[in-house]
JSON list of C-alpha atoms in Angstrom, two decimals:
[
{"chain": "A", "resi": 74, "resn": "UNK", "atom": "CA", "xyz": [-39.05, 33.12, -1.59]},
{"chain": "A", "resi": 75, "resn": "UNK", "atom": "CA", "xyz": [-37.71, 32.74, -5.10]},
{"chain": "A", "resi": 76, "resn": "UNK", "atom": "CA", "xyz": [-39.33, 30.88, -7.94]},
{"chain": "A", "resi": 77, "resn": "UNK", "atom": "CA", "xyz": [-36.65, 28.19, -7.83]},
{"chain": "A", "resi": 78, "resn": "UNK", "atom": "CA", "xyz": [-37.31, 27.57, -4.12]},
{"chain": "A", "resi": 79, "resn": "UNK", "atom": "CA", "xyz": [-41.03, 27.19, -4.84]},
{"chain": "A", "resi": 80, "resn": "UNK", "atom": "CA", "xyz": [-40.10, 24.75, -7.63]},
{"chain": "A", "resi": 81, "resn": "UNK", "atom": "CA", "xyz": [-37.99, 22.74, -5.15]},
{"chain": "A", "resi": 82, "resn": "UNK", "atom": "CA", "xyz": [-40.80, 22.74, -2.56]},
{"chain": "A", "resi": 83, "resn": "UNK", "atom": "CA", "xyz": [-43.27, 21.26, -5.05]},
{"chain": "A", "resi": 84, "resn": "UNK", "atom": "CA", "xyz": [-40.78, 18.68, -6.34]},
{"chain": "A", "resi": 85, "resn": "UNK", "atom": "CA", "xyz": [-39.73, 17.76, -2.77]},
{"chain": "A", "resi": 86, "resn": "UNK", "atom": "CA", "xyz": [-36.13, 18.74, -3.46]},
{"chain": "A", "resi": 87, "resn": "UNK", "atom": "CA", "xyz": [-35.80, 16.92, -6.78]},
{"chain": "A", "resi": 88, "resn": "UNK", "atom": "CA", "xyz": [-34.22, 18.60, -9.79]},
{"chain": "A", "resi": 89, "resn": "UNK", "atom": "CA", "xyz": [-37.11, 17.76, -12.11]},
{"chain": "A", "resi": 90, "resn": "UNK", "atom": "CA", "xyz": [-40.90, 18.18, -12.04]},
{"chain": "A", "resi": 91, "resn": "UNK", "atom": "CA", "xyz": [-43.51, 15.87, -13.57]},
{"chain": "A", "resi": 92, "resn": "UNK", "atom": "CA", "xyz": [-46.70, 16.92, -15.34]},
{"chain": "A", "resi": 93, "resn": "UNK", "atom": "CA", "xyz": [-49.01, 16.23, -12.42]},
{"chain": "A", "resi": 94, "resn": "UNK", "atom": "CA", "xyz": [-46.94, 18.43, -10.12]},
{"chain": "A", "resi": 95, "resn": "UNK", "atom": "CA", "xyz": [-46.79, 21.18, -12.75]},
{"chain": "A", "resi": 96, "resn": "UNK", "atom": "CA", "xyz": [-50.59, 21.21, -13.00]},
{"chain": "A", "resi": 97, "resn": "UNK", "atom": "CA", "xyz": [-50.93, 21.04, -9.21]},
{"chain": "A", "resi": 98, "resn": "UNK", "atom": "CA", "xyz": [-48.64, 24.05, -8.75]},
{"chain": "A", "resi": 99, "resn": "UNK", "atom": "CA", "xyz": [-50.57, 26.13, -11.27]},
{"chain": "A", "resi": 100, "resn": "UNK", "atom": "CA", "xyz": [-53.89, 25.12, -9.70]},
{"chain": "A", "resi": 101, "resn": "UNK", "atom": "CA", "xyz": [-52.78, 25.83, -6.12]},
{"chain": "A", "resi": 102, "resn": "UNK", "atom": "CA", "xyz": [-51.47, 29.27, -7.09]},
{"chain": "A", "resi": 103, "resn": "UNK", "atom": "CA", "xyz": [-54.73, 30.22, -8.81]},
{"chain": "A", "resi": 104, "resn": "UNK", "atom": "CA", "xyz": [-53.42, 30.27, -12.37]},
{"chain": "A", "resi": 105, "resn": "UNK", "atom": "CA", "xyz": [-55.85, 27.62, -13.63]},
{"chain": "A", "resi": 106, "resn": "UNK", "atom": "CA", "xyz": [-58.93, 29.24, -12.10]},
{"chain": "A", "resi": 107, "resn": "UNK", "atom": "CA", "xyz": [-59.97, 31.23, -15.16]},
{"chain": "A", "resi": 108, "resn": "UNK", "atom": "CA", "xyz": [-61.47, 30.08, -18.44]},
{"chain": "A", "resi": 109, "resn": "UNK", "atom": "CA", "xyz": [-58.37, 31.33, -20.32]},
{"chain": "A", "resi": 110, "resn": "UNK", "atom": "CA", "xyz": [-56.16, 28.66, -18.76]},
{"chain": "A", "resi": 111, "resn": "UNK", "atom": "CA", "xyz": [-57.42, 25.13, -18.09]},
{"chain": "A", "resi": 112, "resn": "UNK", "atom": "CA", "xyz": [-55.76, 21.93, -16.88]},
{"chain": "A", "resi": 113, "resn": "UNK", "atom": "CA", "xyz": [-55.69, 20.66, -20.47]},
{"chain": "A", "resi": 114, "resn": "UNK", "atom": "CA", "xyz": [-53.78, 23.79, -21.51]},
{"chain": "A", "resi": 115, "resn": "UNK", "atom": "CA", "xyz": [-51.30, 23.18, -18.69]},
{"chain": "A", "resi": 116, "resn": "UNK", "atom": "CA", "xyz": [-50.79, 19.58, -19.87]},
{"chain": "A", "resi": 117, "resn": "UNK", "atom": "CA", "xyz": [-50.27, 20.72, -23.45]},
{"chain": "A", "resi": 118, "resn": "UNK", "atom": "CA", "xyz": [-47.73, 23.36, -22.40]},
{"chain": "A", "resi": 119, "resn": "UNK", "atom": "CA", "xyz": [-45.91, 20.77, -20.28]},
{"chain": "A", "resi": 120, "resn": "UNK", "atom": "CA", "xyz": [-45.77, 18.37, -23.24]},
{"chain": "A", "resi": 121, "resn": "UNK", "atom": "CA", "xyz": [-44.48, 21.17, -25.47]},
{"chain": "A", "resi": 122, "resn": "UNK", "atom": "CA", "xyz": [-41.50, 22.07, -23.25]},
{"chain": "A", "resi": 123, "resn": "UNK", "atom": "CA", "xyz": [-40.40, 18.62, -22.08]},
{"chain": "A", "resi": 124, "resn": "UNK", "atom": "CA", "xyz": [-37.77, 16.65, -23.96]},
{"chain": "A", "resi": 125, "resn": "UNK", "atom": "CA", "xyz": [-38.97, 13.93, -26.28]},
{"chain": "A", "resi": 126, "resn": "UNK", "atom": "CA", "xyz": [-39.18, 10.63, -24.42]},
{"chain": "A", "resi": 127, "resn": "UNK", "atom": "CA", "xyz": [-38.84, 12.14, -20.95]},
{"chain": "A", "resi": 128, "resn": "UNK", "atom": "CA", "xyz": [-41.57, 12.52, -18.37]},
{"chain": "A", "resi": 129, "resn": "UNK", "atom": "CA", "xyz": [-40.13, 15.39, -16.34]},
{"chain": "A", "resi": 130, "resn": "UNK", "atom": "CA", "xyz": [-38.90, 18.94, -16.90]},
{"chain": "A", "resi": 131, "resn": "UNK", "atom": "CA", "xyz": [-35.96, 20.77, -15.39]},
{"chain": "A", "resi": 132, "resn": "UNK", "atom": "CA", "xyz": [-36.11, 24.24, -13.85]},
{"chain": "A", "resi": 133, "resn": "UNK", "atom": "CA", "xyz": [-35.00, 25.85, -17.13]},
{"chain": "A", "resi": 134, "resn": "UNK", "atom": "CA", "xyz": [-37.79, 24.06, -18.99]},
{"chain": "A", "resi": 135, "resn": "UNK", "atom": "CA", "xyz": [-40.15, 25.14, -16.20]},
{"chain": "A", "resi": 136, "resn": "UNK", "atom": "CA", "xyz": [-39.24, 28.77, -16.89]},
{"chain": "A", "resi": 137, "resn": "UNK", "atom": "CA", "xyz": [-39.92, 28.23, -20.61]},
{"chain": "A", "resi": 138, "resn": "UNK", "atom": "CA", "xyz": [-43.29, 26.72, -19.68]},
{"chain": "A", "resi": 139, "resn": "UNK", "atom": "CA", "xyz": [-44.10, 29.79, -17.57]},
{"chain": "A", "resi": 140, "resn": "UNK", "atom": "CA", "xyz": [-43.48, 32.01, -20.60]},
{"chain": "A", "resi": 141, "resn": "UNK", "atom": "CA", "xyz": [-46.07, 29.98, -22.52]},
{"chain": "A", "resi": 142, "resn": "UNK", "atom": "CA", "xyz": [-48.48, 30.07, -19.55]},
{"chain": "A", "resi": 143, "resn": "UNK", "atom": "CA", "xyz": [-48.14, 33.86, -19.30]},
{"chain": "A", "resi": 144, "resn": "UNK", "atom": "CA", "xyz": [-48.80, 34.22, -23.03]},
{"chain": "A", "resi": 145, "resn": "UNK", "atom": "CA", "xyz": [-51.84, 31.93, -22.84]},
{"chain": "A", "resi": 146, "resn": "UNK", "atom": "CA", "xyz": [-53.17, 33.69, -19.76]},
{"chain": "A", "resi": 147, "resn": "UNK", "atom": "CA", "xyz": [-52.49, 37.15, -21.18]},
{"chain": "A", "resi": 148, "resn": "UNK", "atom": "CA", "xyz": [-50.45, 38.43, -18.25]},
{"chain": "A", "resi": 149, "resn": "UNK", "atom": "CA", "xyz": [-46.93, 39.66, -17.64]},
{"chain": "A", "resi": 150, "resn": "UNK", "atom": "CA", "xyz": [-44.26, 36.99, -17.03]},
{"chain": "A", "resi": 151, "resn": "UNK", "atom": "CA", "xyz": [-42.84, 38.83, -14.00]},
{"chain": "A", "resi": 152, "resn": "UNK", "atom": "CA", "xyz": [-46.28, 39.01, -12.39]},
{"chain": "A", "resi": 153, "resn": "UNK", "atom": "CA", "xyz": [-46.81, 35.28, -12.94]},
{"chain": "A", "resi": 154, "resn": "UNK", "atom": "CA", "xyz": [-43.39, 34.42, -11.52]},
{"chain": "A", "resi": 155, "resn": "UNK", "atom": "CA", "xyz": [-43.98, 36.59, -8.43]},
{"chain": "A", "resi": 156, "resn": "UNK", "atom": "CA", "xyz": [-47.38, 34.99, -7.89]},
{"chain": "A", "resi": 157, "resn": "UNK", "atom": "CA", "xyz": [-45.95, 31.46, -8.13]},
{"chain": "A", "resi": 158, "resn": "UNK", "atom": "CA", "xyz": [-43.01, 32.35, -5.88]},
{"chain": "A", "resi": 159, "resn": "UNK", "atom": "CA", "xyz": [-45.26, 33.90, -3.21]},
{"chain": "A", "resi": 160, "resn": "UNK", "atom": "CA", "xyz": [-48.10, 31.40, -3.20]},
{"chain": "A", "resi": 161, "resn": "UNK", "atom": "CA", "xyz": [-46.01, 28.32, -3.96]},
{"chain": "A", "resi": 162, "resn": "UNK", "atom": "CA", "xyz": [-43.75, 28.79, -0.96]},
{"chain": "A", "resi": 163, "resn": "UNK", "atom": "CA", "xyz": [-45.96, 26.72, 1.37]},
{"chain": "A", "resi": 164, "resn": "UNK", "atom": "CA", "xyz": [-45.94, 23.74, -0.96]},
{"chain": "A", "resi": 165, "resn": "UNK", "atom": "CA", "xyz": [-48.82, 21.69, -2.32]},
{"chain": "A", "resi": 166, "resn": "UNK", "atom": "CA", "xyz": [-52.24, 22.04, -0.74]},
{"chain": "A", "resi": 167, "resn": "UNK", "atom": "CA", "xyz": [-53.17, 18.52, 0.28]},
{"chain": "A", "resi": 168, "resn": "UNK", "atom": "CA", "xyz": [-56.72, 17.68, 1.27]},
{"chain": "A", "resi": 169, "resn": "UNK", "atom": "CA", "xyz": [-58.36, 14.34, 1.89]},
{"chain": "A", "resi": 170, "resn": "UNK", "atom": "CA", "xyz": [-61.89, 13.10, 1.80]},
{"chain": "A", "resi": 171, "resn": "UNK", "atom": "CA", "xyz": [-63.92, 11.69, 4.65]},
{"chain": "A", "resi": 172, "resn": "UNK", "atom": "CA", "xyz": [-65.60, 8.39, 3.94]},
{"chain": "A", "resi": 173, "resn": "UNK", "atom": "CA", "xyz": [-69.38, 8.47, 4.11]},
{"chain": "A", "resi": 174, "resn": "UNK", "atom": "CA", "xyz": [-71.32, 5.90, 6.09]},
{"chain": "A", "resi": 175, "resn": "UNK", "atom": "CA", "xyz": [-72.66, 3.09, 3.99]},
{"chain": "A", "resi": 176, "resn": "UNK", "atom": "CA", "xyz": [-76.24, 2.60, 5.11]},
{"chain": "A", "resi": 177, "resn": "UNK", "atom": "CA", "xyz": [-76.59, -1.17, 4.93]},
{"chain": "A", "resi": 178, "resn": "UNK", "atom": "CA", "xyz": [-73.03, -1.93, 6.00]},
{"chain": "A", "resi": 179, "resn": "UNK", "atom": "CA", "xyz": [-72.49, 0.39, 8.96]},
{"chain": "A", "resi": 180, "resn": "UNK", "atom": "CA", "xyz": [-76.00, 0.54, 10.41]},
{"chain": "A", "resi": 181, "resn": "UNK", "atom": "CA", "xyz": [-76.49, -2.70, 12.37]},
{"chain": "A", "resi": 182, "resn": "UNK", "atom": "CA", "xyz": [-80.20, -2.04, 12.78]},
{"chain": "A", "resi": 183, "resn": "UNK", "atom": "CA", "xyz": [-80.63, -2.86, 9.08]},
{"chain": "A", "resi": 184, "resn": "UNK", "atom": "CA", "xyz": [-78.99, -6.30, 9.38]},
{"chain": "A", "resi": 185, "resn": "UNK", "atom": "CA", "xyz": [-81.24, -9.28, 8.67]},
{"chain": "A", "resi": 186, "resn": "UNK", "atom": "CA", "xyz": [-81.12, -13.01, 9.30]},
{"chain": "A", "resi": 187, "resn": "UNK", "atom": "CA", "xyz": [-78.43, -14.61, 11.42]},
{"chain": "A", "resi": 188, "resn": "UNK", "atom": "CA", "xyz": [-76.26, -11.51, 11.42]},
{"chain": "A", "resi": 189, "resn": "UNK", "atom": "CA", "xyz": [-78.99, -9.45, 13.09]},
{"chain": "A", "resi": 190, "resn": "UNK", "atom": "CA", "xyz": [-77.98, -11.00, 16.41]},
{"chain": "A", "resi": 191, "resn": "UNK", "atom": "CA", "xyz": [-74.24, -10.73, 15.73]},
{"chain": "A", "resi": 192, "resn": "UNK", "atom": "CA", "xyz": [-73.65, -13.65, 13.38]},
{"chain": "A", "resi": 193, "resn": "UNK", "atom": "CA", "xyz": [-73.23, -17.38, 13.83]},
{"chain": "A", "resi": 194, "resn": "UNK", "atom": "CA", "xyz": [-71.35, -18.53, 16.89]},
{"chain": "A", "resi": 195, "resn": "UNK", "atom": "CA", "xyz": [-70.41, -21.73, 18.66]},
{"chain": "A", "resi": 196, "resn": "UNK", "atom": "CA", "xyz": [-68.86, -20.06, 21.69]},
{"chain": "A", "resi": 197, "resn": "UNK", "atom": "CA", "xyz": [-72.03, -19.78, 23.74]},
{"chain": "A", "resi": 198, "resn": "UNK", "atom": "CA", "xyz": [-73.58, -23.05, 22.59]},
{"chain": "A", "resi": 199, "resn": "UNK", "atom": "CA", "xyz": [-74.87, -24.81, 25.72]},
{"chain": "A", "resi": 200, "resn": "UNK", "atom": "CA", "xyz": [-73.06, -22.34, 27.99]},
{"chain": "A", "resi": 201, "resn": "UNK", "atom": "CA", "xyz": [-70.70, -24.95, 29.39]},
{"chain": "A", "resi": 202, "resn": "UNK", "atom": "CA", "xyz": [-67.18, -24.35, 30.53]},
{"chain": "A", "resi": 203, "resn": "UNK", "atom": "CA", "xyz": [-65.54, -26.28, 27.67]},
{"chain": "A", "resi": 204, "resn": "UNK", "atom": "CA", "xyz": [-66.95, -26.56, 24.18]},
{"chain": "A", "resi": 205, "resn": "UNK", "atom": "CA", "xyz": [-66.05, -29.65, 22.23]},
{"chain": "A", "resi": 206, "resn": "UNK", "atom": "CA", "xyz": [-64.49, -29.48, 18.78]},
{"chain": "A", "resi": 207, "resn": "UNK", "atom": "CA", "xyz": [-67.35, -31.40, 17.17]},
{"chain": "A", "resi": 208, "resn": "UNK", "atom": "CA", "xyz": [-69.14, -28.10, 16.66]},
{"chain": "A", "resi": 209, "resn": "UNK", "atom": "CA", "xyz": [-66.26, -26.78, 14.57]},
{"chain": "A", "resi": 210, "resn": "UNK", "atom": "CA", "xyz": [-65.41, -29.76, 12.36]},
{"chain": "A", "resi": 211, "resn": "UNK", "atom": "CA", "xyz": [-67.09, -33.01, 11.38]},
{"chain": "A", "resi": 212, "resn": "UNK", "atom": "CA", "xyz": [-64.76, -35.95, 12.02]},
{"chain": "A", "resi": 213, "resn": "UNK", "atom": "CA", "xyz": [-67.24, -38.69, 11.17]},
{"chain": "A", "resi": 214, "resn": "UNK", "atom": "CA", "xyz": [-66.38, -41.39, 8.62]},
{"chain": "A", "resi": 215, "resn": "UNK", "atom": "CA", "xyz": [-67.35, -41.28, 4.95]},
{"chain": "A", "resi": 216, "resn": "UNK", "atom": "CA", "xyz": [-69.73, -43.93, 3.68]},
{"chain": "A", "resi": 217, "resn": "UNK", "atom": "CA", "xyz": [-69.27, -45.85, 0.43]},
{"chain": "A", "resi": 218, "resn": "UNK", "atom": "CA", "xyz": [-70.62, -42.94, -1.64]},
{"chain": "A", "resi": 219, "resn": "UNK", "atom": "CA", "xyz": [-68.22, -40.44, -0.07]},
{"chain": "A", "resi": 220, "resn": "UNK", "atom": "CA", "xyz": [-70.88, -38.75, 2.05]},
{"chain": "A", "resi": 221, "resn": "UNK", "atom": "CA", "xyz": [-70.29, -38.11, 5.73]},
{"chain": "A", "resi": 222, "resn": "UNK", "atom": "CA", "xyz": [-72.75, -39.66, 8.14]},
{"chain": "A", "resi": 223, "resn": "UNK", "atom": "CA", "xyz": [-72.75, -36.57, 10.32]},
{"chain": "A", "resi": 224, "resn": "UNK", "atom": "CA", "xyz": [-74.08, -34.42, 7.48]},
{"chain": "A", "resi": 225, "resn": "UNK", "atom": "CA", "xyz": [-76.98, -36.82, 6.84]},
{"chain": "A", "resi": 226, "resn": "UNK", "atom": "CA", "xyz": [-77.78, -36.94, 10.56]},
{"chain": "A", "resi": 227, "resn": "UNK", "atom": "CA", "xyz": [-77.81, -33.17, 10.85]},
{"chain": "A", "resi": 228, "resn": "UNK", "atom": "CA", "xyz": [-80.06, -32.67, 7.80]},
{"chain": "A", "resi": 229, "resn": "UNK", "atom": "CA", "xyz": [-82.61, -35.40, 8.48]},
{"chain": "A", "resi": 230, "resn": "UNK", "atom": "CA", "xyz": [-82.43, -35.70, 12.22]},
{"chain": "A", "resi": 231, "resn": "UNK", "atom": "CA", "xyz": [-82.02, -39.48, 11.84]},
{"chain": "A", "resi": 232, "resn": "UNK", "atom": "CA", "xyz": [-78.99, -41.45, 12.85]},
{"chain": "A", "resi": 233, "resn": "UNK", "atom": "CA", "xyz": [-77.94, -44.12, 10.35]}
]
């Protein structure tokens, strides 16, 4: 595979490459693994070769960037191009992370209070065939102060 084909694989067929993709390509191909070349160096080289005001580089600018990378790394340009062409042919290496269990959220044995038994419910209240809607909403009248009678009855146990 040629270097231009590897460039196209990483850019998903686009004619230009952004800085993140440039750094990702160098990292996936093992260019950034040494102390001579870091991700910051790759970002600086990318900024040096891109046009002022643009965010992406063309393939010609990519080749200029590879000359700077080879000089920074202290290796031959042909060797670097062959390495990127060979190892970049499969495209970006994409890996995800697996979410860890959150102890107090996922482990139901640590639940306390009402939620220990599954949370509040009105479905099984009285175990009758039809539940009435009075359990879901209070439709009692307001008194002169704007307080519902049903709320006072529920809190005190008295009926006024």
